[in-house]
Amino acid sequence: MNANPTFGRLLKRGRRAAHLTQEDLAARAGYSAHYVSMLERGVRFPQPLTVDVLADALTLAPDDRATFHAAATPRPREPAPVPRVSPPASPLVGRADDLARVVGMLRGGVHFLTLTGPGGVGKTSLAREAAAALASGFPDGTALVDLAGVSDPSEILPAIARSLALREMGGRPIGERLVARLRGRTVLLVLDGFERVAEGGAAVGRLLDDCPHVRVLVTSRVPLRLRVEREVRLGPLVLPRAGRPEHAGELLQSPAVALFVQRAQLVHPEFALDDENAAVIADICRRLDGLPLAIELAAARISHLPVTALRDRLSHRLGILTGGPRDAPARQQRMRDTIALSYDLLTHPERVLFRQLSVFAGGWTLEAAEAVCGASMPEGDVLDDIRALVEHSLVIPADGTLDEPRYRMLDTIHEYATERLVAAGERDEVRRRHSAYFARLAELAEPALRDRAQRVWYPRLEREQDNLRAALDWLLHAGEAEPALRLAGALWRFWQRHGDIREGRAWLEGCLAAEGAVPALVRARALWGASWLAYHQGDYAGSRSFSAQLLALAREDGDALSLRNALTGLGMADLAEGKVAEAARWLREAVDACAPLGKAWHYASSILNLGNATLLLGDLTDTEALFEEAEGRYREQGDEVFAARARQHLGYVALVRGEYSRADTLFAESLRRLADLGEWMGVADGLEAAATVAAARGDAARAGRFVGAASALRERLGLAPLAYLYQIWRPFVARAEERLGVAAWAAACAEGRALSIEAAVECGVGGDGSE
């Protein structure tokens, strides 16, 4: 509402008709001459009382007084319309649920909604799409306010005013003028890129207090922490599931893949997803974490790079994720710049923590972060700074436990953090602390893998596999022979159970070959592990070689446990090669060496191993007693895995006796327990045991299916059958194979190979094996 500018001209005309100066009129009316001057120039707006006072001072006639009042009466003027937000140039992919949620919240009464997420996740595009979808519900307009160039919180309200075409004028504060413009109007304000001025969010909150029909949709890498604020965190696009056959039709259901194809076709219209390139494209999208901006920048390379070459170059993502559209904001033209913006917003301690966390591979726990990075941080600050990194979407919570929260970085962000760590000159020191922490963790876990704590420690080591590999790799390359061997020697039992036999043996042999002084007991533990892993690969000569080295070391060093381990290794190698009598002598000597040590678990294993020899010697009574004693001792120790394995061995005693029903029961109980515990080596043994019972009962086809399932699992794990058990079950299976015939046996085995492990186990414990 503005005054009619003719009032000033009428006032001036009336004053001159009365032969008065501005000072004379001011004196008559009781105002200052300056105020009269502003009224005549139209700068000030007169109130009705002022108009009456001035009319009296000019002694206006009634008709002139009415004209005077009419000129001073404000005339309504419609405010300039609020512009409409246009949707993004390309249709959104994979955001239907997010869009529905945002639209629903703003329609449902949420006044202040913040879209958060990492840079490049698509917050702006989603906000624009939501504003376009909500247009009909905001008759007075939807305005996009770009805050990318705003670095001072005091400039937020002026930026909003500019987007509403509200002119910069003197007089009332900008907040009051915005309230005057927006009060009573139904408007959606989209405030894009709020992270640089997050501390200024309260000013927008106050604006909403005075304008109840206004809604605000914010995009920011960090929440604004306002009471009125509601947050929607935007994650990467859904990726295709790993480990499944990748066909073009199925892959297009993945939003990440669909976006890649859409953007690739913009630069290469003939590009198409087919079964030939499907797996490569799926891999590209996984390596890019499903981040829309990263996918778009990569897809733009299709104009000059085949998909295979593009994938191979993604080992250094940031170098290739460049070249965004020139009309896009600068932060969206290079992935490195997108992440750098978030990094620049951090405080100094947060930057230090962010780059040092890059030493972790596959995630980390809070305890690990405090141990590895805490030396560089003020005491107690790691938790608060991790919270800040989560809020900045540079770190994301990962799958953990109630007692052990876990965090990780997206791979693209991780690469940037690594660059910053190297640039700061901190990499070697932080890697050293990282390796020391995981070496201590592995040594703490090693004895627990043999008792009741194994249910906790096996999953924990499984979660930390990438960190353990990274620690071993750095220790070897840094020439740290002793800590490398300590770490590898502590992990061999985990590798054995987890089925990483090839990998574990490679690490152990690499560490054993490393130059440097290593204590005898450290080398002895590593030799013991290497001997067993070679044994499980069927490399009995290699196993014997490691055990012989261990025997020489034990006799030189005088360590009784190392002596027991060496004797065990030599006996088991002989047993595998059919030298049963020689094996029994080694294994009895191992029992005798172990008995006085007070090592209950090792003693249980020694009598179990001796039982395997006596079983092949045909002494079933002594064998059964040894297996039963071993099972009891394992149960006392809380080792559920080896208790189940001892029960499986008791099944073989029953089998040899011809007690097929008892053997079947013992094998099924053992197989179920081993599968529940994730002991895949024992599961392979159990499937072979089930095949043996089936063969003994004359069901050759069922035996073939179990053999096929066991063979597939062994191939996956890199495991050879246990030779001493093979000598028992192979004759049964050979008779079943002969009875069924070559073609039918091959078909039965193929059926078994096609079964999932879960289905094969169900069949082995009494189910039908159907999926």
Coordinates of C-alpha atoms in Angstrom, one line a residue, residues 76-486:
P76 CA -4.0 -0.7 -3.0
R77 CA -1.4 -2.2 -5.2
E78 CA -1.0 -5.9 -5.8
P79 CA 2.5 -7.2 -4.8
A80 CA 4.6 -8.6 -7.5
P81 CA 3.8 -12.2 -7.9
V82 CA 6.1 -14.8 -6.4
P83 CA 7.8 -16.8 -9.2
R84 CA 7.2 -20.5 -9.7
V85 CA 9.9 -23.1 -9.2
S86 CA 10.4 -25.2 -12.3
P87 CA 11.1 -28.9 -12.1
P88 CA 14.6 -30.2 -13.0
A89 CA 15.5 -30.5 -16.6
S90 CA 15.8 -34.3 -16.5
P91 CA 13.1 -36.5 -14.8
L92 CA 14.0 -37.8 -11.4
V93 CA 15.1 -41.5 -11.3
G94 CA 14.6 -43.7 -8.2
R95 CA 13.2 -41.0 -6.0
A96 CA 9.5 -41.7 -6.1
D97 CA 9.3 -42.7 -2.4
D98 CA 11.4 -39.8 -1.3
L99 CA 9.3 -37.4 -3.4
A100 CA 6.1 -38.7 -2.0
R101 CA 7.4 -38.4 1.6
V102 CA 8.6 -34.8 1.1
V103 CA 5.3 -33.7 -0.6
G104 CA 3.3 -35.5 2.0
M105 CA 5.1 -33.8 4.9
L106 CA 4.7 -30.3 3.4
R107 CA 1.0 -30.9 2.6
G108 CA 0.5 -32.4 6.1
G109 CA 1.4 -29.4 8.2
V110 CA 5.2 -29.5 8.4
H111 CA 6.3 -25.8 8.1
F112 CA 10.1 -26.3 7.9
L113 CA 11.6 -29.3 6.2
T114 CA 15.3 -29.9 5.6
L115 CA 16.6 -32.3 2.9
T116 CA 20.1 -33.4 4.0
G117 CA 22.6 -35.8 2.5
P118 CA 26.1 -35.9 1.0
G119 CA 27.1 -33.6 -1.9
G120 CA 25.9 -35.0 -5.2
V121 CA 23.1 -37.1 -3.8
G122 CA 20.4 -35.0 -5.6
K123 CA 18.9 -32.8 -2.9
T124 CA 18.4 -29.8 -5.2
S125 CA 16.7 -31.9 -7.9
L126 CA 14.3 -33.5 -5.4
A127 CA 13.5 -30.1 -3.9
R128 CA 12.7 -28.7 -7.3
E129 CA 10.5 -31.7 -8.2
A130 CA 8.7 -31.4 -4.9
A131 CA 8.1 -27.7 -5.4
A132 CA 6.6 -28.3 -8.8
A133 CA 4.4 -31.1 -7.5
L134 CA 3.2 -28.8 -4.7
A135 CA 2.5 -25.7 -6.9
S136 CA -1.3 -26.1 -6.8
G137 CA -1.3 -26.0 -3.0
F138 CA 0.6 -22.7 -2.9
P139 CA -1.5 -20.2 -4.9
D140 CA 0.8 -17.3 -4.1
G141 CA 3.8 -19.0 -5.5
T142 CA 6.9 -21.2 -5.0
A143 CA 10.2 -19.4 -4.9
L144 CA 13.7 -20.9 -5.3
V145 CA 16.4 -19.1 -3.3
D146 CA 19.9 -20.1 -4.3
L147 CA 22.2 -19.6 -1.3
A148 CA 25.3 -21.0 -3.0
G149 CA 26.9 -17.6 -3.1
V150 CA 25.9 -16.6 0.4
S151 CA 28.5 -16.9 3.1
D152 CA 27.2 -14.5 5.7
P153 CA 24.1 -15.5 7.7
S154 CA 22.9 -11.9 7.7
E155 CA 22.5 -12.2 3.9
I156 CA 19.9 -14.9 4.1
L157 CA 16.9 -12.6 4.3
P158 CA 18.1 -10.2 1.6
A159 CA 18.6 -13.3 -0.7
I160 CA 15.0 -14.3 0.0
A161 CA 13.9 -10.7 -0.7
R162 CA 15.7 -10.7 -4.0
S163 CA 14.1 -13.9 -5.1
L164 CA 10.7 -12.3 -4.3
A165 CA 11.6 -9.2 -6.4
L166 CA 11.4 -7.1 -3.2
R167 CA 13.4 -4.0 -3.9
E168 CA 16.2 -2.9 -1.6
M169 CA 15.0 0.3 0.1
G170 CA 15.9 2.3 3.1
G171 CA 13.6 2.5 6.1
R172 CA 12.2 -0.6 7.7
P173 CA 14.5 -3.7 8.4
I174 CA 14.4 -6.4 5.7
G175 CA 12.8 -8.8 8.1
E176 CA 9.8 -6.5 8.6
R177 CA 9.4 -5.9 4.9
L178 CA 9.5 -9.7 4.2
V179 CA 6.8 -10.2 6.8
A180 CA 4.7 -7.4 5.3
R181 CA 5.2 -9.1 1.9
L182 CA 4.4 -12.7 3.0
R183 CA 2.0 -12.4 5.9
G184 CA -1.3 -13.9 4.9
R185 CA 0.1 -15.4 1.8
T186 CA 0.5 -19.1 1.0
V187 CA 4.0 -19.4 -0.3
L188 CA 6.6 -22.2 -0.5
L189 CA 10.2 -21.0 -0.2
V190 CA 12.9 -23.5 -1.4
L191 CA 16.2 -22.5 0.2
D192 CA 18.9 -24.3 -1.7
G193 CA 22.4 -24.9 -0.4
F194 CA 21.9 -23.8 3.3
E195 CA 25.1 -25.5 4.6
R196 CA 27.4 -22.5 4.3
V197 CA 25.1 -20.4 6.6
A198 CA 23.5 -23.1 8.7
E199 CA 23.8 -20.9 11.9
G200 CA 21.4 -18.4 10.3
G201 CA 18.5 -20.8 10.2
A202 CA 16.9 -19.1 13.2
A203 CA 16.2 -16.0 11.2
V204 CA 14.1 -18.1 8.8
G205 CA 12.4 -19.7 11.7
R206 CA 11.4 -16.2 13.0
L207 CA 10.0 -15.3 9.6
L208 CA 7.7 -18.4 9.7
D209 CA 6.5 -17.3 13.2
D210 CA 5.0 -14.2 11.6
C211 CA 3.9 -15.8 8.4
P212 CA 1.9 -19.0 9.3
H213 CA 0.9 -19.8 5.7
V214 CA 4.5 -19.9 4.5
R215 CA 6.3 -23.2 4.2
V216 CA 10.1 -23.7 3.8
L217 CA 11.9 -26.5 2.1
V218 CA 15.7 -26.4 2.7
T219 CA 18.5 -28.4 1.0
S220 CA 21.6 -28.6 3.2
R221 CA 24.5 -31.0 3.8
V222 CA 23.9 -30.5 7.6
P223 CA 20.7 -30.2 9.6
L224 CA 20.0 -26.7 11.0
R225 CA 19.1 -27.9 14.5
L226 CA 15.9 -25.8 14.9
R227 CA 13.0 -26.9 17.0
V228 CA 10.6 -26.3 14.2
E229 CA 12.7 -28.2 11.7
R230 CA 11.9 -31.7 10.4
E231 CA 14.7 -33.6 8.5
V232 CA 14.6 -36.0 5.6
R233 CA 18.0 -37.6 5.0
L234 CA 18.5 -38.5 1.3
G235 CA 20.7 -41.5 0.7
P236 CA 22.4 -42.8 -2.5
L237 CA 20.3 -44.5 -5.1
V238 CA 19.5 -48.2 -4.6
L239 CA 22.2 -50.4 -6.2
P240 CA 21.7 -53.7 -7.9
R241 CA 22.2 -56.6 -5.4
A242 CA 25.7 -58.2 -5.6
G243 CA 26.2 -61.9 -6.1
R244 CA 23.3 -62.4 -8.5
P245 CA 23.4 -63.0 -12.2
E246 CA 23.1 -59.6 -13.9
H247 CA 20.7 -59.4 -16.8
A248 CA 19.7 -56.2 -18.5
G249 CA 16.0 -56.4 -17.8
E250 CA 16.5 -57.0 -14.1
L251 CA 19.2 -54.4 -13.7
L252 CA 17.1 -51.7 -15.2
Q253 CA 14.9 -52.0 -12.0
S254 CA 17.9 -50.6 -10.1
P255 CA 17.6 -46.8 -9.9
A256 CA 21.4 -46.4 -10.0
V257 CA 21.6 -48.4 -13.3
A258 CA 18.6 -46.7 -14.8
L259 CA 20.1 -43.2 -14.1
F260 CA 23.4 -44.3 -15.7
V261 CA 21.7 -45.5 -18.8
Q262 CA 19.5 -42.3 -19.0
R263 CA 22.6 -40.0 -18.8
A264 CA 24.7 -42.1 -21.1
Q265 CA 22.1 -41.9 -23.8
L266 CA 22.2 -38.1 -23.6
V267 CA 25.7 -38.1 -24.9
H268 CA 25.5 -41.4 -26.9
P269 CA 21.9 -41.9 -28.2
E270 CA 22.8 -45.4 -29.5
F271 CA 24.0 -46.6 -26.1
A272 CA 21.9 -49.4 -24.6
L273 CA 22.1 -51.8 -21.6
D274 CA 22.3 -55.4 -22.7
D275 CA 23.3 -58.7 -21.1
E276 CA 26.9 -58.2 -22.5
N277 CA 27.6 -55.0 -20.6
A278 CA 25.1 -55.4 -17.7
A279 CA 27.7 -56.7 -15.2
V280 CA 30.2 -53.9 -16.0
I281 CA 27.6 -51.2 -15.6
A282 CA 26.4 -52.7 -12.3
D283 CA 29.9 -52.7 -11.1
I284 CA 30.4 -49.1 -12.1
C285 CA 27.3 -48.0 -10.2
R286 CA 28.5 -49.9 -7.1
R287 CA 31.9 -48.3 -7.2
L288 CA 30.2 -44.9 -7.4
D289 CA 28.2 -45.7 -4.2
G290 CA 24.9 -44.9 -6.1
L291 CA 25.6 -41.2 -5.8
P292 CA 23.6 -39.5 -8.6
L293 CA 26.2 -36.8 -9.4
A294 CA 29.0 -39.4 -9.6
I295 CA 26.9 -41.6 -11.9
E296 CA 26.0 -38.6 -14.1
L297 CA 29.6 -37.5 -14.4
A298 CA 30.8 -41.1 -15.2
A299 CA 28.0 -41.7 -17.7
A300 CA 29.0 -38.5 -19.6
R301 CA 32.3 -40.3 -20.3
I302 CA 30.5 -42.9 -22.5
S303 CA 30.8 -40.5 -25.4
H304 CA 34.5 -41.4 -25.6
L305 CA 35.1 -44.4 -23.3
P306 CA 33.7 -48.0 -23.5
V307 CA 32.1 -49.1 -20.3
T308 CA 34.9 -51.6 -19.5
A309 CA 37.6 -48.9 -19.8
L310 CA 35.5 -46.5 -17.7
R311 CA 35.1 -49.2 -15.0
D312 CA 38.9 -49.9 -15.0
R313 CA 39.7 -46.2 -14.5
L314 CA 37.4 -45.9 -11.5
S315 CA 40.2 -47.1 -9.2
H316 CA 40.9 -43.4 -9.0
R317 CA 37.4 -42.0 -9.1
L318 CA 38.0 -38.3 -8.5
G319 CA 40.3 -38.0 -11.4
I320 CA 37.6 -39.1 -13.9
L321 CA 34.5 -37.7 -12.3
T322 CA 34.8 -34.3 -13.9
G323 CA 33.4 -32.5 -16.9
G324 CA 29.9 -31.7 -15.7
P325 CA 27.6 -29.4 -17.8
R326 CA 29.0 -25.8 -18.1
D327 CA 25.6 -24.4 -17.1
A328 CA 25.6 -26.4 -13.9
P329 CA 26.9 -24.8 -10.6
A330 CA 30.7 -25.2 -10.3
R331 CA 30.3 -27.6 -7.4
Q332 CA 28.4 -30.0 -9.7
Q333 CA 31.1 -30.0 -12.5
R334 CA 33.7 -32.0 -10.5
M335 CA 33.0 -34.6 -7.8
R336 CA 36.2 -33.5 -6.0
D337 CA 34.8 -29.9 -5.7
T338 CA 31.5 -31.2 -4.4
I339 CA 33.2 -33.1 -1.6
A340 CA 35.7 -30.2 -1.0
L341 CA 32.8 -27.9 -0.2
S342 CA 31.7 -30.1 2.7
Y343 CA 35.3 -30.4 3.9
D344 CA 35.8 -26.6 3.9
L345 CA 32.8 -26.3 6.2
L346 CA 34.4 -28.4 8.9
T347 CA 36.2 -27.0 11.9
H348 CA 40.0 -27.8 12.2
P349 CA 39.6 -30.8 14.6
E350 CA 36.8 -32.2 12.4
R351 CA 39.0 -31.9 9.3
V352 CA 41.8 -33.8 11.1
L353 CA 39.4 -36.6 12.2
F354 CA 37.8 -36.8 8.7
R355 CA 41.1 -37.4 6.9
Q356 CA 42.5 -39.7 9.5
L357 CA 39.4 -41.9 9.4
S358 CA 40.4 -42.7 5.8
V359 CA 42.9 -45.3 7.1
F360 CA 39.9 -47.5 8.0
A361 CA 38.7 -49.9 5.3
G362 CA 35.2 -51.2 5.3
G363 CA 34.1 -49.1 8.3
W364 CA 35.1 -48.7 12.0
T365 CA 33.8 -48.7 15.5
L366 CA 33.8 -45.8 17.9
E367 CA 36.4 -47.6 20.0
A368 CA 38.7 -48.0 17.0
A369 CA 38.3 -44.4 16.0
E370 CA 39.2 -43.3 19.5
A371 CA 42.3 -45.6 19.6
V372 CA 43.6 -44.7 16.1
C373 CA 42.7 -41.1 15.8
G374 CA 42.3 -40.0 19.4
A375 CA 46.0 -39.2 19.7
S376 CA 45.5 -36.3 17.3
M377 CA 42.3 -35.1 19.0
P378 CA 41.6 -33.4 22.4
E379 CA 40.4 -36.0 24.9
G380 CA 36.7 -36.8 24.5
D381 CA 36.2 -35.0 21.3
V382 CA 36.2 -38.0 18.9
L383 CA 32.5 -38.8 19.5
D384 CA 31.4 -35.2 19.1
D385 CA 33.4 -34.8 15.9
I386 CA 32.1 -38.0 14.4
R387 CA 28.6 -36.7 15.1
A388 CA 29.5 -33.5 13.2
L389 CA 30.9 -35.6 10.3
V390 CA 27.6 -37.6 10.2
E391 CA 25.7 -34.3 10.2
H392 CA 27.8 -33.1 7.3
S393 CA 27.0 -36.4 5.5
L394 CA 30.7 -37.2 5.2
V395 CA 30.4 -40.2 7.5
I396 CA 27.3 -42.5 7.7
P397 CA 26.3 -44.9 10.4
A398 CA 26.8 -48.5 9.3
D399 CA 25.5 -51.8 10.6
G400 CA 26.7 -52.3 14.1
T401 CA 25.4 -53.5 17.4
L402 CA 23.8 -51.8 20.4
D403 CA 27.2 -52.1 22.2
E404 CA 29.4 -51.3 19.3
P405 CA 28.2 -48.5 17.0
R406 CA 29.8 -48.6 13.6
Y407 CA 30.5 -46.0 10.9
R408 CA 31.8 -45.8 7.3
M409 CA 32.4 -43.5 4.4
L410 CA 31.1 -43.8 0.9
D411 CA 34.0 -44.9 -1.3
T412 CA 34.1 -41.6 -3.3
I413 CA 34.3 -39.6 -0.1
H414 CA 36.9 -42.0 1.3
E415 CA 39.1 -41.4 -1.7
Y416 CA 39.0 -37.6 -1.1
A417 CA 39.7 -38.1 2.6
T418 CA 42.8 -40.2 1.7
E419 CA 44.0 -37.4 -0.6
R420 CA 43.8 -35.0 2.3
L421 CA 45.6 -37.4 4.7
V422 CA 48.5 -37.7 2.3
A423 CA 48.6 -33.9 1.7
A424 CA 48.7 -33.3 5.4
G425 CA 51.7 -35.7 5.8
E426 CA 49.9 -37.8 8.4
R427 CA 49.4 -41.1 6.5
D428 CA 52.3 -43.2 7.8
E429 CA 51.8 -42.3 11.5
V430 CA 48.1 -43.0 11.3
R431 CA 48.5 -46.2 9.4
R432 CA 51.0 -47.3 12.1
R433 CA 48.4 -46.7 14.8
H434 CA 45.7 -48.4 12.7
S435 CA 47.9 -51.5 12.3
A436 CA 48.8 -51.6 15.9
Y437 CA 45.2 -51.4 17.0
F438 CA 44.1 -54.3 14.7
A439 CA 47.1 -56.4 15.7
R440 CA 46.0 -56.1 19.4
L441 CA 42.5 -56.8 18.4
A442 CA 43.4 -60.0 16.6
E443 CA 45.6 -61.2 19.5
L444 CA 42.8 -60.5 21.9
A445 CA 40.4 -62.5 19.7
E446 CA 42.7 -65.6 19.1
P447 CA 42.1 -67.4 22.4
A448 CA 38.5 -66.4 22.4
L449 CA 37.9 -68.3 19.2
R450 CA 38.2 -71.5 21.2
D451 CA 35.7 -70.8 24.0
R452 CA 32.3 -69.4 24.7
A453 CA 33.2 -66.0 23.3
Q454 CA 33.6 -67.3 19.8
R455 CA 30.0 -66.3 19.0
V456 CA 31.0 -62.7 19.6
W457 CA 34.5 -62.7 18.2
Y458 CA 34.0 -64.5 14.9
P459 CA 31.4 -62.0 13.7
R460 CA 33.5 -59.1 15.0
L461 CA 36.6 -60.3 13.0
E462 CA 34.3 -60.9 10.0
R463 CA 33.2 -57.2 10.1
E464 CA 36.8 -56.1 10.4
Q465 CA 38.2 -58.2 7.5
D466 CA 39.0 -55.2 5.3
N467 CA 40.8 -53.4 8.2
L468 CA 42.8 -56.6 9.0
R469 CA 43.8 -56.8 5.3
A470 CA 44.8 -53.2 5.2
A471 CA 46.8 -53.6 8.4
L472 CA 48.7 -56.6 7.1
D473 CA 49.4 -54.9 3.8
W474 CA 50.8 -51.8 5.4
L475 CA 52.9 -53.8 7.9
L476 CA 54.5 -55.9 5.2
H477 CA 55.2 -52.9 2.9
A478 CA 56.6 -50.9 5.9
G479 CA 59.0 -53.8 6.7
E480 CA 57.4 -54.4 10.2
A481 CA 58.1 -58.1 10.3
E482 CA 57.2 -58.9 13.9
P483 CA 53.8 -57.1 14.1
A484 CA 52.9 -58.5 10.7
L485 CA 53.6 -62.0 11.9
R486 CA 51.8 -61.5 15.2

